[in-house]
XYZ file of C-alpha atoms in Angstrom:
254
model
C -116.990 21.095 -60.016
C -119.033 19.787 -57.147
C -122.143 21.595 -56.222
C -120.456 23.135 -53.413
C -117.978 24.798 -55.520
C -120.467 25.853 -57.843
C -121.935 27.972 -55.337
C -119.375 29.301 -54.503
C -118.701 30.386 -58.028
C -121.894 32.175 -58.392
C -121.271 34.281 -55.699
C -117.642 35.372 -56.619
C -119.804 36.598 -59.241
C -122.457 37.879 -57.753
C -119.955 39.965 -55.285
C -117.469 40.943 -58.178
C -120.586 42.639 -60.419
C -121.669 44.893 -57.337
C -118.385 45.321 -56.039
C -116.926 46.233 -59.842
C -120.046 48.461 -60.988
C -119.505 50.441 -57.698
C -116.012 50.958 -57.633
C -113.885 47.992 -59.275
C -111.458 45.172 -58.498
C -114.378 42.227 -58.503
C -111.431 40.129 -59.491
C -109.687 39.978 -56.432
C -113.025 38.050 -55.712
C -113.543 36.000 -58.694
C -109.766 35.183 -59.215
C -109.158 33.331 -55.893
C -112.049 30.868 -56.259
C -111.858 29.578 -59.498
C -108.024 28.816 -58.229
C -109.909 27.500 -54.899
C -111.848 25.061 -57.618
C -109.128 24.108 -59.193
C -108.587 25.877 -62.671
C -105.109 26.359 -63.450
C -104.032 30.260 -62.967
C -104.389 31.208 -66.948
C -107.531 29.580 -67.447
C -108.830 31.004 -64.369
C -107.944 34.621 -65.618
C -109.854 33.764 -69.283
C -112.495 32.596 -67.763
C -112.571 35.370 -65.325
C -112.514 37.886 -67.764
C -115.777 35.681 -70.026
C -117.855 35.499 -66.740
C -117.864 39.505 -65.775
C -118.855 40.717 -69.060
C -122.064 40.595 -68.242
C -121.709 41.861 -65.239
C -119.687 45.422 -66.861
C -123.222 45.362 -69.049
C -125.749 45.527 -66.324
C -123.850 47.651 -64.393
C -122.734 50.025 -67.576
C -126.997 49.620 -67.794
C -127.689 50.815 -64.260
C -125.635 53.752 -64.680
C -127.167 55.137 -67.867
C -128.634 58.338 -66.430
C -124.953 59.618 -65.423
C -124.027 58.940 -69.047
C -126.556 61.572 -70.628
C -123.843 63.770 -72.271
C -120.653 61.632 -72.002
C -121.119 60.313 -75.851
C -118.733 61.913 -77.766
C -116.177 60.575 -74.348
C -117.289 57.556 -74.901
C -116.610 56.933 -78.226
C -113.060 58.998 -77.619
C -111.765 56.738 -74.516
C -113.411 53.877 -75.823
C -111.083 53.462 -78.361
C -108.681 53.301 -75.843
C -110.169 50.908 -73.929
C -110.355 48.894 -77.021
C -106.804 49.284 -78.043
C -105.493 48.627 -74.055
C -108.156 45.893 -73.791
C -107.015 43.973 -76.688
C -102.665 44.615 -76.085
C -103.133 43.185 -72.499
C -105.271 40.166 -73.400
C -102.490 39.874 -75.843
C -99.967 40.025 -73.336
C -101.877 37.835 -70.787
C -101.540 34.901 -73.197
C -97.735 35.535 -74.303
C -96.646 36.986 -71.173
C -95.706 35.602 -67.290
C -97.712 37.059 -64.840
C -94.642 38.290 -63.077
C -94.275 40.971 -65.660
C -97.180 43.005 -63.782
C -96.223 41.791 -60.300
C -94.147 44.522 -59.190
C -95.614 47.761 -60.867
C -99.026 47.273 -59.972
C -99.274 47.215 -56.669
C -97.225 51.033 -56.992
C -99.429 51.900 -59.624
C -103.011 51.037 -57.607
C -101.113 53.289 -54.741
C -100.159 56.098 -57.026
C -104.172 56.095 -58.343
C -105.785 56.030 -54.330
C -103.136 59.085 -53.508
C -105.106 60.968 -56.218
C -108.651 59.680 -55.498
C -108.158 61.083 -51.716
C -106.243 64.281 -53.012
C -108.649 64.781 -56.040
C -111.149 67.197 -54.488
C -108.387 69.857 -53.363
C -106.154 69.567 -56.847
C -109.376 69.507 -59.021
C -109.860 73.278 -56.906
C -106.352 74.215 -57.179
C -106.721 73.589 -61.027
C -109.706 75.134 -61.825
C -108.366 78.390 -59.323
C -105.704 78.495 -61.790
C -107.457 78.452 -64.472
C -109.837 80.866 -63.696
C -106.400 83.499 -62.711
C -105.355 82.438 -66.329
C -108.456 82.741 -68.075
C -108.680 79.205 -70.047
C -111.152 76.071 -69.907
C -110.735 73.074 -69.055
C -110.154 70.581 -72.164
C -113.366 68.766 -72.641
C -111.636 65.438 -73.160
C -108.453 65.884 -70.817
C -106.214 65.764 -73.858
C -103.845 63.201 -74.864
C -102.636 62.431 -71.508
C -105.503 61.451 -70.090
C -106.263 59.383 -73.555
C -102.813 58.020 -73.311
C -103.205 57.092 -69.230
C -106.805 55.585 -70.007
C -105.435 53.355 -72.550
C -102.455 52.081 -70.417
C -104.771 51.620 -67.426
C -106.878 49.476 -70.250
C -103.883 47.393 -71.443
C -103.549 46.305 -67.780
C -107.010 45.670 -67.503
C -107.163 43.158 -70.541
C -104.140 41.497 -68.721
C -105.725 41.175 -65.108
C -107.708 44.066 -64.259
C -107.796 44.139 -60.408
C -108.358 47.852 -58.896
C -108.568 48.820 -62.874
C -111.148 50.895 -62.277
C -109.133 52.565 -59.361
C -106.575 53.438 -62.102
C -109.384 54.945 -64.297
C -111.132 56.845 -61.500
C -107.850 59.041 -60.360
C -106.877 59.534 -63.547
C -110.499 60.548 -64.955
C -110.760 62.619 -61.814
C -107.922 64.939 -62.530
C -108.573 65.739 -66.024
C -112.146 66.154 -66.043
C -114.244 68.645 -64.213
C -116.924 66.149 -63.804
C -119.075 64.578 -60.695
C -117.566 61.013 -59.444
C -120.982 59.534 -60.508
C -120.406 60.715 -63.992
C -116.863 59.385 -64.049
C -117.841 56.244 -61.987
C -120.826 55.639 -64.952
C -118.072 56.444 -67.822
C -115.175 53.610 -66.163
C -117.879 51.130 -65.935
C -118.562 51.643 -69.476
C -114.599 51.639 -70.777
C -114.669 48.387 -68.043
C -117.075 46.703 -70.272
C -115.580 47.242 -73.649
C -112.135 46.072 -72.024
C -113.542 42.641 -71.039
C -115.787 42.463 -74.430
C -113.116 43.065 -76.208
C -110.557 40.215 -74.475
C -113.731 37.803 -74.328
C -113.805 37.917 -78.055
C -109.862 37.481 -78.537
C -110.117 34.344 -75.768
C -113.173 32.951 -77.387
C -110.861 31.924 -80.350
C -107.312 31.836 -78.980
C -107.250 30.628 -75.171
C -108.499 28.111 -72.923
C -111.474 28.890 -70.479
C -113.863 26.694 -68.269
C -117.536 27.056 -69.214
C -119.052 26.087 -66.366
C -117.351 28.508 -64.527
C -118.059 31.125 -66.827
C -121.451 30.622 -67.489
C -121.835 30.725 -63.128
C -119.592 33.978 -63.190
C -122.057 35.818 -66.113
C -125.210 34.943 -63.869
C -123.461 35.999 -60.410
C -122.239 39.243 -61.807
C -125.078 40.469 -64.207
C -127.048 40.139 -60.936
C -124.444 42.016 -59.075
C -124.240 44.707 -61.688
C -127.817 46.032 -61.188
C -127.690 45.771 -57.500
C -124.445 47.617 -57.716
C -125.873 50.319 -60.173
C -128.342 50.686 -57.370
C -126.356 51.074 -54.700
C -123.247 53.039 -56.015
C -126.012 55.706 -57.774
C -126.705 56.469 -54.325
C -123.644 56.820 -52.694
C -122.117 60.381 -51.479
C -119.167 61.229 -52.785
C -117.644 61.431 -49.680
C -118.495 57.733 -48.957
C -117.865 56.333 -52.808
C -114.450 58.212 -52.568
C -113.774 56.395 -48.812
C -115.165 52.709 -50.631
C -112.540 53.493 -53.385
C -109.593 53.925 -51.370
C -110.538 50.969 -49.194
C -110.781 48.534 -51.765
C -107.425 49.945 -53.169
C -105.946 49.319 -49.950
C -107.391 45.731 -50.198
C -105.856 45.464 -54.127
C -102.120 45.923 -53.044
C -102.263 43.796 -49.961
C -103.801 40.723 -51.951
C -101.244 41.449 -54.803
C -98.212 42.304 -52.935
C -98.786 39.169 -50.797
C-alpha cells in the first residue's frame, strides 16, 4: 500500500465512524477503497468489519447520556445483535455475495418508508392505544427482537444502511426519542462488528495494515460523530437518514 493509498484509507475511516455513529452505512465508504487498493472483495469486507470496531466504540461512547435507562434493552437486543452478528459473519465466509444482492436494496427502501412515515404511525399507535386503554410493550415484543436480529445477521454479512434497518424498525416499536434509539443502534452496531471481528480473527483472511488505518480513521470519526449527531434535530437526523438510504440502494443496486 503506497502512502497515497494509505491516506486514503484513514479517511474511509475517518468518514465511515462519523458517518456510522450518526446514522450508519460507513461501509459504503470504507468498502470501495480498500477494493480501490487492491484487496480482494472478501478480505476487504473482513477487514472492513476489524477496522470500524473501534469506531462503533467511540461512537457507542459519545452517545452514553441517551443510554441512561436503555440497560435492561440493551442486554435484551443485544443478544440479538450477537446471535445476527455472528450467523451473517458466518454466512459472509460460506456464502456468495449475490445471496444479499437483490433483497437489500428492497429491504434499505422498506426501512427509509418507515423512518419518513414514523412520526405520524408512532401517533396513530399511541391514539389507539390510548382509545383501547393498553401500554406500549417496553421492549416491542418478539417482533421487534426477531426484526433486530435479522437486521443483525445482515449486518455481520455486510452491514451497509444496517443501521437504517435498525432505526425504522426501533422507531415503530418503541415510544422513544430518535436520539435514544440512534444511541441504542450504535450500541447493537458495535456488538455486531465485535462479535464478527472475533469469529474473523481466527477463521478468515484480513489485511492489517488496512485495518489498523480503518480503527484510527473511525475511532476518530466516532467522537466527532457522537458530537455532531447529539445535536442534530430530529427533523434534520430523520432527513440525513433517508438521504444516506437513498445513497445505500443506488451504490448497491448499481
Amino acid at each position: 500500500m503506497t502512502t497515497w493509498e494509505a491516506l486514503a484509507v484513514l479517511a474511509a475511516g475517518l468518514g465511515a465512524g462519523t458517518i456510522n455513529t450518526i446514522v450508519g452505512s460507513g461501509t459504503l465508504i470504507t468498502f470501495p477503497v480498500l477494493l480501490a487498493v487492491g484487496l480482494p472483495p472478501i478480505t476487504a469486507n473482513v477487514s472492513n468489519s476489524l477496522g470500524l470496531v473501534p469506531g462503533s466504540l467511540s461512537g457507542a461512547f459519545g452517545y452514553r447520556r441517551e443510554l441512561t435507562g436503555q440497560r435492561s434493552r440493551i442486554l435484551l437486543f443485544g443478544t440479538a445483535a450477537l446471535l445476527g452478528g455472528t450467523a451473517g459473519a458466518v454466512l459472509l465466509l460460506a456464502l456468495p455475495s449475490a445471496a444479499f444482492d437483490a433483497i437489500v436494496p428492497v429491504l434499505i427502501g422498506i426501512a427509509l418508508v418507515l423512518v419518513v412515515i414514523q412520526p405520524r404511525l408512532a401517533a396513530a399507535l399511541r391514539a389507539r392505544r390510548a382509545r383501547n386503554g393498553t401500554t406500549p410493550r417496553r421492549h416491542g415484543g418478539p417482533v421487534l427482537f426477531t426484526g433486530l436480529m435479522l437486521a443483525s445477521v445482515y449486518g455481520g454479512y455486510f452491514g451497509a444502511a444496517q443501521g437504517v434497518l435498525y432505526l425504522s424498525m426501533a422507531g415503530l416499536a418503541l415510544d422513544e426519542t430518535l436520539q435514544r434509539l440512534n444511541a441504542l443502534k450504535n450500541v447493537l452496531t458495535l456488538l455486531v462488528n465485535a462479535v464478527a471481528a472475533v469469529l474473523f480473527l481466527f477463521i478468515a483472511h484480513f489485511d492489517w495494515t488496512a485495518v489498523a488505518l480503518l480503527a484510527t480513521g473511525s475511532a476518530l470519526g466516532g467522537r466527532i460523530g457522537a458530537t455532531i449527531g447529539r445535536r442534530l434535530p430530529p427533523v434534520a437526523l430523520r432527513t440525513l437518514i433517508v438521504i444516506v438510504g437513498v445513497v445505500a440502494i443506488v451504490q448497491l443496486v448499481r
